[in-house]
XYZ file of C-alpha atoms in Angstrom:
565
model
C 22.051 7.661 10.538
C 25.471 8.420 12.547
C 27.848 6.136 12.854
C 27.139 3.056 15.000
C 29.368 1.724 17.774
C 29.891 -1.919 18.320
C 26.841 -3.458 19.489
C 26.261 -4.369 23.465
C 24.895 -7.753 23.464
C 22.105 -8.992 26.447
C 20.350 -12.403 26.409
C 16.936 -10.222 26.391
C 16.284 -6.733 25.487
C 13.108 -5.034 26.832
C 11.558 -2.524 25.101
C 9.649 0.238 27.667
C 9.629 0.112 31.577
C 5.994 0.025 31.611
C 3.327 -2.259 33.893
C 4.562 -5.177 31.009
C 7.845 -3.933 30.570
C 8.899 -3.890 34.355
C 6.615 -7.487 34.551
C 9.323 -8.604 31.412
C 12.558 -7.352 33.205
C 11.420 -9.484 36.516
C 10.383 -12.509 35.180
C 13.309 -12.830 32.701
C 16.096 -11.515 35.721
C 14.985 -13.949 37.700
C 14.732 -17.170 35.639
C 18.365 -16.271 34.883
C 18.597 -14.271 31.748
C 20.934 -10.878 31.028
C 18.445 -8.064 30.747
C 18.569 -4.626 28.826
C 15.873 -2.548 29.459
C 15.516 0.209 26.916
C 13.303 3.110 27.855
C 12.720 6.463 25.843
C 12.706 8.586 28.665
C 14.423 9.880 32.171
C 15.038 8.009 34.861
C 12.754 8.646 37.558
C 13.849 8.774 41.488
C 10.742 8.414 43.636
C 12.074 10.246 46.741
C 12.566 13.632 44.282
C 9.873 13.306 42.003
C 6.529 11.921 44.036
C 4.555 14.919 44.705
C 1.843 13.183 46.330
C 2.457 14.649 49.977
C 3.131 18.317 48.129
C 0.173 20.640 49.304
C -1.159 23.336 46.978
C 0.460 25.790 48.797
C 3.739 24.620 47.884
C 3.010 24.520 44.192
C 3.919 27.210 41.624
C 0.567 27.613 40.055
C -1.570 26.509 43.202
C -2.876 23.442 41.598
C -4.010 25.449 38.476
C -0.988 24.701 35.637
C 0.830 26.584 33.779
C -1.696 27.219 31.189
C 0.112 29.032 28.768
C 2.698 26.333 28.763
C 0.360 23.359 29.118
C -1.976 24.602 26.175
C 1.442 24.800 23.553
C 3.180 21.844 24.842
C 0.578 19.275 26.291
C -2.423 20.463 24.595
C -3.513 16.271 24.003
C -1.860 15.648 27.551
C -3.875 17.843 29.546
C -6.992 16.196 28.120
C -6.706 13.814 30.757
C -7.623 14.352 34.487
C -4.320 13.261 35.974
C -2.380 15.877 34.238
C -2.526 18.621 36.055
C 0.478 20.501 37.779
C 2.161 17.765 40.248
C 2.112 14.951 37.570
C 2.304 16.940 34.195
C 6.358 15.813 34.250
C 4.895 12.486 33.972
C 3.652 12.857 30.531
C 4.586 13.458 26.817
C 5.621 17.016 25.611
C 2.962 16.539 22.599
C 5.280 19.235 20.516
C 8.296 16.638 20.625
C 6.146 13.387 19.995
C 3.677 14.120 17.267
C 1.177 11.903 15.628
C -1.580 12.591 12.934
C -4.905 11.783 12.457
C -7.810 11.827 10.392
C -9.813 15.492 9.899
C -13.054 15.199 12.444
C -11.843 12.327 14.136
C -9.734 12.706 16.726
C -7.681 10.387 18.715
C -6.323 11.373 22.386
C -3.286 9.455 22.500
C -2.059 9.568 26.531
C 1.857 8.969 27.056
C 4.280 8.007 29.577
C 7.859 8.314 28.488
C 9.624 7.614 31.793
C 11.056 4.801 33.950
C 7.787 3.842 34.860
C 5.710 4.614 32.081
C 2.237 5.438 32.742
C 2.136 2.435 35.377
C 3.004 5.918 37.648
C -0.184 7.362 36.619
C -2.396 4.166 36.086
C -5.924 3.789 37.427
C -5.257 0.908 39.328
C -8.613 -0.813 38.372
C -7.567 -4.600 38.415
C -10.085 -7.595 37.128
C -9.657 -10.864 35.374
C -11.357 -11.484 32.129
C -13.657 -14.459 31.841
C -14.510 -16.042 28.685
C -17.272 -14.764 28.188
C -14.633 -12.336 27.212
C -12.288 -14.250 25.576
C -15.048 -16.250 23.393
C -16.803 -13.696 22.362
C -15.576 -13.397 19.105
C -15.911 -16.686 17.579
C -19.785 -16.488 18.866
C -20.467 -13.492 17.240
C -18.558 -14.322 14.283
C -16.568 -10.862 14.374
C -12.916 -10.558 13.727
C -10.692 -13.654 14.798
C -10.866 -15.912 17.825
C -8.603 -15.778 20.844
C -5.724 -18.516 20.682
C -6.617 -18.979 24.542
C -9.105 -19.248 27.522
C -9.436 -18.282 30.635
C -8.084 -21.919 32.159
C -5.082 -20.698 30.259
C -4.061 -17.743 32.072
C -6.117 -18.080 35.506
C -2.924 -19.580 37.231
C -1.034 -17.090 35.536
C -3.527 -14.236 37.287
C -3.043 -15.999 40.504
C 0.884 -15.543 40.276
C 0.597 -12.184 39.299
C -1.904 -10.992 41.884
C 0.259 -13.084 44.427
C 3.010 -10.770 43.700
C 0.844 -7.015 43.427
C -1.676 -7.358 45.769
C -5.123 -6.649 45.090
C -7.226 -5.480 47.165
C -11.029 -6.794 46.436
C -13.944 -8.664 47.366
C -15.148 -12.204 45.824
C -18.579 -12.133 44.515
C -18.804 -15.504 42.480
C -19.218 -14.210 39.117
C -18.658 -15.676 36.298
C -18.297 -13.251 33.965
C -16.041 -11.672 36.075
C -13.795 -14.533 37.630
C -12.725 -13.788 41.414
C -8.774 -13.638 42.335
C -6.181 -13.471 45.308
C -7.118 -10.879 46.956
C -6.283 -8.725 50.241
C -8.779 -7.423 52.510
C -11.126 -4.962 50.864
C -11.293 -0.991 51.132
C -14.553 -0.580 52.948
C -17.663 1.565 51.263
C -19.090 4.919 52.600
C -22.867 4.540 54.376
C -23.816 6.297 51.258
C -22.769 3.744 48.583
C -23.749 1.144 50.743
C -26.649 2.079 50.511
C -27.059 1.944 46.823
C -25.809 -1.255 47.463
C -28.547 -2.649 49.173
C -30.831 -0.750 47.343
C -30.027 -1.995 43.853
C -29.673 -5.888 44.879
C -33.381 -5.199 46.165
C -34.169 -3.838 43.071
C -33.029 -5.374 40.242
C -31.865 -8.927 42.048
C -28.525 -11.025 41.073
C -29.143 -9.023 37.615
C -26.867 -6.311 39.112
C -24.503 -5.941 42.024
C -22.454 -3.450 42.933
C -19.037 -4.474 44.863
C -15.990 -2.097 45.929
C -13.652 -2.028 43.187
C -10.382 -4.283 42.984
C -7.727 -2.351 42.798
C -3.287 -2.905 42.881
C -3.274 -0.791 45.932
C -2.551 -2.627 49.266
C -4.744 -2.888 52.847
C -1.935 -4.190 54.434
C 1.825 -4.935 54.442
C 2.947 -6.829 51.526
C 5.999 -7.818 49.524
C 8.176 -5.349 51.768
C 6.100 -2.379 50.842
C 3.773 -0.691 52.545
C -0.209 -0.297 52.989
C -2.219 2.856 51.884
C -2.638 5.437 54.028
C -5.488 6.888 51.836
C -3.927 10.000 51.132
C -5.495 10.411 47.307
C -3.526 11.385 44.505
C -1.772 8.182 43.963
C -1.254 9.457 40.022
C 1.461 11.764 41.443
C 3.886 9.034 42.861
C 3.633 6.630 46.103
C 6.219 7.311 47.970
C 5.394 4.355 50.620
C 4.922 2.087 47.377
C 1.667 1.028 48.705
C 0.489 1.307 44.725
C 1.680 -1.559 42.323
C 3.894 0.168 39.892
C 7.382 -0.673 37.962
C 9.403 1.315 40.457
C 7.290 0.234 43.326
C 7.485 -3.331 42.840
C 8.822 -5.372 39.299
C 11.703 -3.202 39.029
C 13.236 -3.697 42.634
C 12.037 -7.355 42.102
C 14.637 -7.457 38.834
C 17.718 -5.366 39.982
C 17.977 -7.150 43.137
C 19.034 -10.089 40.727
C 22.103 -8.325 39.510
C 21.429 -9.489 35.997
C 19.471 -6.317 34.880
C 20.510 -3.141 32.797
C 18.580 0.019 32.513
C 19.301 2.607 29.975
C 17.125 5.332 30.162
C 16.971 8.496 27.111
C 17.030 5.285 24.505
C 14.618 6.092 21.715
C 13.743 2.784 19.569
C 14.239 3.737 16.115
C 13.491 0.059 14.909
C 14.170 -3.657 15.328
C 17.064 -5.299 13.185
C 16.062 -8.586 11.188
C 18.409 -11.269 9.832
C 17.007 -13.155 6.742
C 19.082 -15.741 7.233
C 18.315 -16.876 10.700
C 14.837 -15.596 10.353
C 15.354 -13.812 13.649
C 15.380 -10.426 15.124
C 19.430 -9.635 15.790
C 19.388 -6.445 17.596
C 17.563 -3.274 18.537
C 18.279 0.218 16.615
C 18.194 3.195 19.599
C 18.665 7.692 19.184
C 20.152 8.703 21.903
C 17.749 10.743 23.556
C 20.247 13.376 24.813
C 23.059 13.119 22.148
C 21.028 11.939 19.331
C 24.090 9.541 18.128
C 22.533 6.068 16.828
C 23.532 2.753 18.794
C 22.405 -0.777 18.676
C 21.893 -3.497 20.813
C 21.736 -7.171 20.696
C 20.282 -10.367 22.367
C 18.691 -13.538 21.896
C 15.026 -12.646 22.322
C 12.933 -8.985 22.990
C 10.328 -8.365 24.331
C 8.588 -5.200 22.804
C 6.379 -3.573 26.004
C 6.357 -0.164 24.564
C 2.584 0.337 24.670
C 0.143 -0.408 22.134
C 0.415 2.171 19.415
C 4.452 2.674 20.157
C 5.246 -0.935 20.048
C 3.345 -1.062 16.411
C 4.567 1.794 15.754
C 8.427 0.038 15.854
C 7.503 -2.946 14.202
C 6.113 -0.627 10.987
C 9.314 1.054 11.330
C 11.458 -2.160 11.058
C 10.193 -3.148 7.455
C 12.580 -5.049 5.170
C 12.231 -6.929 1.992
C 11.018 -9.554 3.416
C 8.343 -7.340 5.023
C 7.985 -4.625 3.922
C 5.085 -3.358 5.382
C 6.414 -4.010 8.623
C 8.326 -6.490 10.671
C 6.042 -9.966 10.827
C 3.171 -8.758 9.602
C 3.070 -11.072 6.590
C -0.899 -11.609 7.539
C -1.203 -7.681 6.944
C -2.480 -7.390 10.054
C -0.227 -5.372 11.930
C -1.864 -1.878 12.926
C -5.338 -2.972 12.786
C -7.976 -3.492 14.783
C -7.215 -0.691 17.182
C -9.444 -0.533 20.030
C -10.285 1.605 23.082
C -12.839 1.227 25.526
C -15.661 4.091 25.363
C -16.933 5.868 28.802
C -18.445 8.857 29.938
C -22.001 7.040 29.582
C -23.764 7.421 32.965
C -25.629 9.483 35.472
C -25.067 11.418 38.880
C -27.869 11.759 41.901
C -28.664 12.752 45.037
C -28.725 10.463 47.923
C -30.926 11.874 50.701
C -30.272 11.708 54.480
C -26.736 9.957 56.006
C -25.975 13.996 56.939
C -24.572 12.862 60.264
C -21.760 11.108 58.489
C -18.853 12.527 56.804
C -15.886 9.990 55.140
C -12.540 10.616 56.203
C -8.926 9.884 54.182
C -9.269 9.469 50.399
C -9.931 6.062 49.550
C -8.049 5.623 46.392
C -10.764 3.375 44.398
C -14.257 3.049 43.983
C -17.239 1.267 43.498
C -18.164 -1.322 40.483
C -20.680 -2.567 38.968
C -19.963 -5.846 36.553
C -21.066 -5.676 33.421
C -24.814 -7.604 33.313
C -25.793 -6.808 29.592
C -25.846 -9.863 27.379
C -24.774 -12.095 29.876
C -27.326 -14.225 30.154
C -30.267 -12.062 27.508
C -29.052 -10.734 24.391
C -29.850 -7.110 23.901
C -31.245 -5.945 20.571
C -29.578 -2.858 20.005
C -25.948 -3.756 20.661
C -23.415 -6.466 21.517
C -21.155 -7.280 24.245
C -21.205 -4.619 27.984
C -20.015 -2.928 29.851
C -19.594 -2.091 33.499
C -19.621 0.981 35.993
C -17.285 2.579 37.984
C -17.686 5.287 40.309
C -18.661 6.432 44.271
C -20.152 8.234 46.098
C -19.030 11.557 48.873
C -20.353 14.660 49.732
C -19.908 17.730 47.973
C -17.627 20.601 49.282
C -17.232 23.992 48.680
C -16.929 24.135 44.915
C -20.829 22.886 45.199
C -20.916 26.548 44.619
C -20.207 27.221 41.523
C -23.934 24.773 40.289
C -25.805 25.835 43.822
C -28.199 29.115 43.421
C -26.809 31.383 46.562
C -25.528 35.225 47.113
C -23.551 36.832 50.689
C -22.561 35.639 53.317
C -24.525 33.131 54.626
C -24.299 31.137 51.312
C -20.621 31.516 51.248
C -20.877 30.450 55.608
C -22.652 27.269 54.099
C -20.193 26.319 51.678
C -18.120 25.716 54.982
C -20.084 22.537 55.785
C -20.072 19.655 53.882
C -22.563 19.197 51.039
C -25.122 16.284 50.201
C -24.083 12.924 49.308
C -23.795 13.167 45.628
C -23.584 9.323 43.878
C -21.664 8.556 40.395
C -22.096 5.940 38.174
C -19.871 5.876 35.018
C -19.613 3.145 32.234
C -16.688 1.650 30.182
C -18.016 0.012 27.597
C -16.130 -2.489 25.405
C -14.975 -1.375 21.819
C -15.492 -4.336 18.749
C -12.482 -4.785 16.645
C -12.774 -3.408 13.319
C -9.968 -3.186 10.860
C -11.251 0.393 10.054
C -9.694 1.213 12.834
C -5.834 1.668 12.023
C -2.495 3.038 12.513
C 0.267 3.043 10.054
C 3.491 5.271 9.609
C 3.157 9.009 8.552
C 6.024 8.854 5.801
C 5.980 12.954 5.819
C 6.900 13.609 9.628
C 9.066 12.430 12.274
C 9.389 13.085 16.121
C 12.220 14.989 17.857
C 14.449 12.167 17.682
C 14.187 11.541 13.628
C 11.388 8.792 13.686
C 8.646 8.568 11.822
C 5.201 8.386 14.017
C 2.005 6.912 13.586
C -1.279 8.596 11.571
C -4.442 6.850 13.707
C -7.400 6.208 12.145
C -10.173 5.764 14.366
C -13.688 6.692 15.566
C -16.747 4.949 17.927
C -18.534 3.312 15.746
C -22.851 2.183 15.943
C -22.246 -0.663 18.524
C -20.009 1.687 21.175
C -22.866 4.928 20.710
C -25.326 2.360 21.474
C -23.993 0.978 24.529
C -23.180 4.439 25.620
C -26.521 5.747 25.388
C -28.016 2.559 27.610
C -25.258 3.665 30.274
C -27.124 6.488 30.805
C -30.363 5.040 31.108
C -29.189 2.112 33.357
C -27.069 4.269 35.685
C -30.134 6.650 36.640
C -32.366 3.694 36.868
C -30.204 2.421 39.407
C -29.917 5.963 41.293
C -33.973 5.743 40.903
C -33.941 2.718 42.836
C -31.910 4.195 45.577
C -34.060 7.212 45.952
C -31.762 9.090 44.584
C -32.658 13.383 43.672
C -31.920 15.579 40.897
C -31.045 12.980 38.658
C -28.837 13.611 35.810
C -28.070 11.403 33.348
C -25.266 12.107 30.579
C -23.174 11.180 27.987
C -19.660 12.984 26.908
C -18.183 12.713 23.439
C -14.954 11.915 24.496
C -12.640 10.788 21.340
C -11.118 7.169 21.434
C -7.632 7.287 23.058
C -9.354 9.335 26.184
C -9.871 6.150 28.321
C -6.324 5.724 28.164
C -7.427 1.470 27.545
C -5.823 1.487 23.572
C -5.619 -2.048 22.685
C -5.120 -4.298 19.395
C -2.226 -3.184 16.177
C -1.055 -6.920 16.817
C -3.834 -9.404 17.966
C -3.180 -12.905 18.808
C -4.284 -15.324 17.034
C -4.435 -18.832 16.301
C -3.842 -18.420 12.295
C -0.844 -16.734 10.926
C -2.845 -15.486 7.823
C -4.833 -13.638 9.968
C -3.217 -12.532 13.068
C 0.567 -11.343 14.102
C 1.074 -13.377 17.355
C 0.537 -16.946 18.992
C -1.279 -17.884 21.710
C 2.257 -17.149 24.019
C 2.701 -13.572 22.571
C 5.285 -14.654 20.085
C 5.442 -13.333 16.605
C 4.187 -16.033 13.777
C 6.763 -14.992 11.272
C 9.792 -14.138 14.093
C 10.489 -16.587 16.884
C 12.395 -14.435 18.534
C 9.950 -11.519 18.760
C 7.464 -10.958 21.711
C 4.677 -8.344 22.307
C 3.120 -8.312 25.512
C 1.303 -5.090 26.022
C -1.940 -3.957 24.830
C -0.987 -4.003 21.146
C -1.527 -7.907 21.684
C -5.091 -8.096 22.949
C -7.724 -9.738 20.108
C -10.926 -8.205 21.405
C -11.177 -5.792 24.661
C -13.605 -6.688 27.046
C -15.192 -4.166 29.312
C -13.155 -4.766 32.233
C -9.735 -2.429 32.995
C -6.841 -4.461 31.078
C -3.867 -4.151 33.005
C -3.979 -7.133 34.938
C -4.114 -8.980 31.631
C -1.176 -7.674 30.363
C 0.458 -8.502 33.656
C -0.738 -12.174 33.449
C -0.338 -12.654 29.632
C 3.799 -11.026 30.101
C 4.268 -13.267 32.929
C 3.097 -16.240 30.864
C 5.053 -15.383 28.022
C 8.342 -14.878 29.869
C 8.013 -18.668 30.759
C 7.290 -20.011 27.552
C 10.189 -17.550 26.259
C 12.648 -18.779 28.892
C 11.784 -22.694 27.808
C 12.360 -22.368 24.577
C 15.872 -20.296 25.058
C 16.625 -23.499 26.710
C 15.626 -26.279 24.308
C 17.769 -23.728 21.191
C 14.199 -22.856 19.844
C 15.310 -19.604 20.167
């Protein structure tokens, strides 16, 4: 490597500016603590590079890409819905940050490398787990148990939905624990209607409820409520979404005590034998490639899953050398994502008078109500639906039988109400399921990058297939038309929900991190993000990587304070 100037030394680095990086930088700024922030990519400035308000018009390509481009330089990237010609800039170029896999078994790996992250382009989706969540692997007897339960982090889930604001509506289950929330987004006649029509059906088995999402129904925190305009993946320019740059991030430089350094490419994370501690961070310039380092008392490694892992396999020494506190051997394991594209689409007859206006910026859910309180025989664990329901428009065309121009006069008016139900099932942990370092190729900047091993396996094919069946039983109920069930063979990666490389445990033998998100075999060392997570639920996981940084930024804080540290 270059030469190395003399390092800059923080009482906390942060690794990434993601949903748990920008929760990190907050929580640590404000208990009193010097803050580095290190993020790979370019600073982002809201006001320039939103596009939310940007009509097609406007737009080079009219909303269709620049394919050519696109298919040589995001051809993973583009795989996923959001990125399309306004928010493309908000994703990897898949030429510069490489990764292998296995032949036949691919792995979409979805990237954010800007102030930010991907909490710019996030779903939103925001529930608590239960534990029937977090005990579900002890029961089952299948990989390791969590080091924690729900009483754990439910007042930690209160703070952090204090501080968000999520919009949702209590229903009193408990498999999926109610929070803090603001005034829900209201359903459309039509999905209120499949409401009714499923409780009448299939009884407390099933609900359906609006979703719970980090977007706000009123004014909150100094920002501002939705005004339903849509594409919230291409920026929020009235920060009515809970992001880094709309909320944590504000939260942390109004403190004075945070640094951001953008174009900082962790290389790896420097251990001292003698202390047994982590003494700095190794960064590439992103711009003029020249090789720095940083040091502080404690980091905090938010990179995302697979990128934080990817570090720590990157920092092996001596002591371990197959990567940096994984002495149990189980760092880069148990990778998990959660598999979709199980469900069904329908008809819903009549409600022709109506039309929705705005465009609400969540959906409808339905909690997972497999093996809740019966066991299933062909699978374990659930899954739940998202979804909605709207009436088509013109591009109805394209499926609906029609020549001239009265059929093209009819594609004027709005369609029929067309309902969706689609499931997210969760994924078991399996130690098949691995990442580890490519020794024969590196990324722009000189690192080595991952090689991802990974497929569904029987369980996750199973559950998918009962999505279908159980999402056009439920449009059946509702009276629903031209029902067509389906299931997509999306690869893992796809949902964009990658979770284990460094589960928690309560063991050090068999797991890389305590029940506070602190390395076994490095005090110092803390790993919030998804890499973290021991099992996966079937819930959206964000909110549990809020809660679970916010928790461990406390405990990290209190034991800087007693020397532990």
């Amino acid at each position: 490597m270059i030469s190395v100037k003399k390092p800059d030394t923080y009482d906390a680095i942060v690794i990434g500016s993601g949903i748990t990086g920008g929760w990190a930088s907050k929580e640590l700024t404000e208990k009193g603590l010097k803050v580095l922030i290190l993020e790979a990519g370019r600073p982002v400035v809201p006001e320039q590079d939103y596009a939310e308000h940007i009509p097609v018009s406007e737009v080079k390509f009219r909303g269709m890409n620049d394919r050519n481009w696109q298919a040589k330089n995001q051809a993973i990237q583009r795989t996923c819905y959001a990125c399309e010609e306004w928010a493309s800039k908000f994703f990897v170029n898949d030429v510069d940050n490489p990764y292998t896999t296995d032949p036949n078994k691919p792995f979409a790996w979805i990237r954010g490398r800007q102030l930010g992250g991907k909490s710019i382009t996030w779903g939103r989706q925001s529930y608590r787990w239960s534990d029937l969540d977090f005990e579900a692997n002890v029961r089952e007897g299948i990989a390791v148990d969590w080091p924690i339960r729900y009483a754990d982090i439910a007042p930690w889930y209160d703070y952090v939905e204090d501080f968000a604001g999520i919009t949702g509506q209590a229903e009193g289950l408990p498999q999926l624990p109610d929070g803090h929330f603001l005034p829900a987004m209201e359903m459309n006649c039509a999905e209120i209607h499949v409401k009714e029509s499923i409780a009448k059906h299939f009884g407390p088995e099933r609900i359906m409820t609006i979703g719970r999402a980090a977007v706000l129904t009123r004014p909150h925190n100094g920002r501002y409520p939705c005004h339903f305009c849509g594409p919230c993946h291409r920026g929020c320019i009235t920060r009515s979404y809970f992001s880094t740059l709309n909320a944590t991030l504000p939260a942390a430089e109004k403190t004075g005590r945070l640094t951001v350094r953008p174009y900082s490419v962790v290389h790896s994370l420097i251990f001292d034998p003698q202390t047994r501690r982590i003494s700095g961070v190794r960064v590439i310039d992103g711009q003029t490639r020249k090789a720095l380092e940083f040091q502080s008392k404690v980091v905090f490694v938010c990179a995302s899953t697979l990128e934080s892992t990817r570090i720590l396999l990157n920092s092996a020494t001596p002591e371990f050398p197959n990567g940096l506190a994984n002495s149990s051997g189980e760092l880069g394991k148990n990778l998990m994502d959660h598999i979709m594209a199980g469900g069904a689409r329908g008809t819903i007859p009549g409600f022709t008078d109506r039309i929705q206006t705005g465009r609400r910026p969540n959906g409808i859910y339905v909690p997972r109500f497999r093996n809740v309180k019966t066991k299933e025989k062909n699978f374990v664990r659930g899954y739940g639906f998202q979804g909605g329901a709207e009436r088509e428009g013109w591009s109805r065309g394209i499926l609906e039988p029609g020549f001239g121009a009265n059929f093209k006069n009819s594609l004027k008016q709005p369609g029929p109400w067309v309902m969706r139900f689609h499931g997210f099932g969760e994924c078991l942990p399996n130690s098949a399921n691995y990442v580890e370092i490519d020794k024969a190729r590196v990324d722009a900047w000189g690192v080595p990058v991952l090689k991802i091993h990974c497929e569904w396996r029987e369980n996750e094919k199973s559950m998918q297939e009962d999505m279908a069946m159980a999402a056009a039983e439920m449009l059946a109920a509702a009276g629903a038309k031209e029902i067509r069930p389906y299931i997509q063979h999306d690869p893992p990666g796809l949902t964009i929900h990658e979770m284990g490389t460094a589960r928690m445990g309560k063991d050090p033998k068999t797991s890389v991190l305590n029940a506070h998100n602190q390395a076994h075999d490095v005090p110092n060392l803390f790993m919030t993000d998804g890499a973290c997570m021991t099992s996966s639920s079937c819930v959206n996981p964000s909110l549990t990587y809020m809660a679970l940084t916010a928790r461990a930024c406390d405990y990290a804080v209190s034991q800087l304070k007693k020397g532990e540290l």
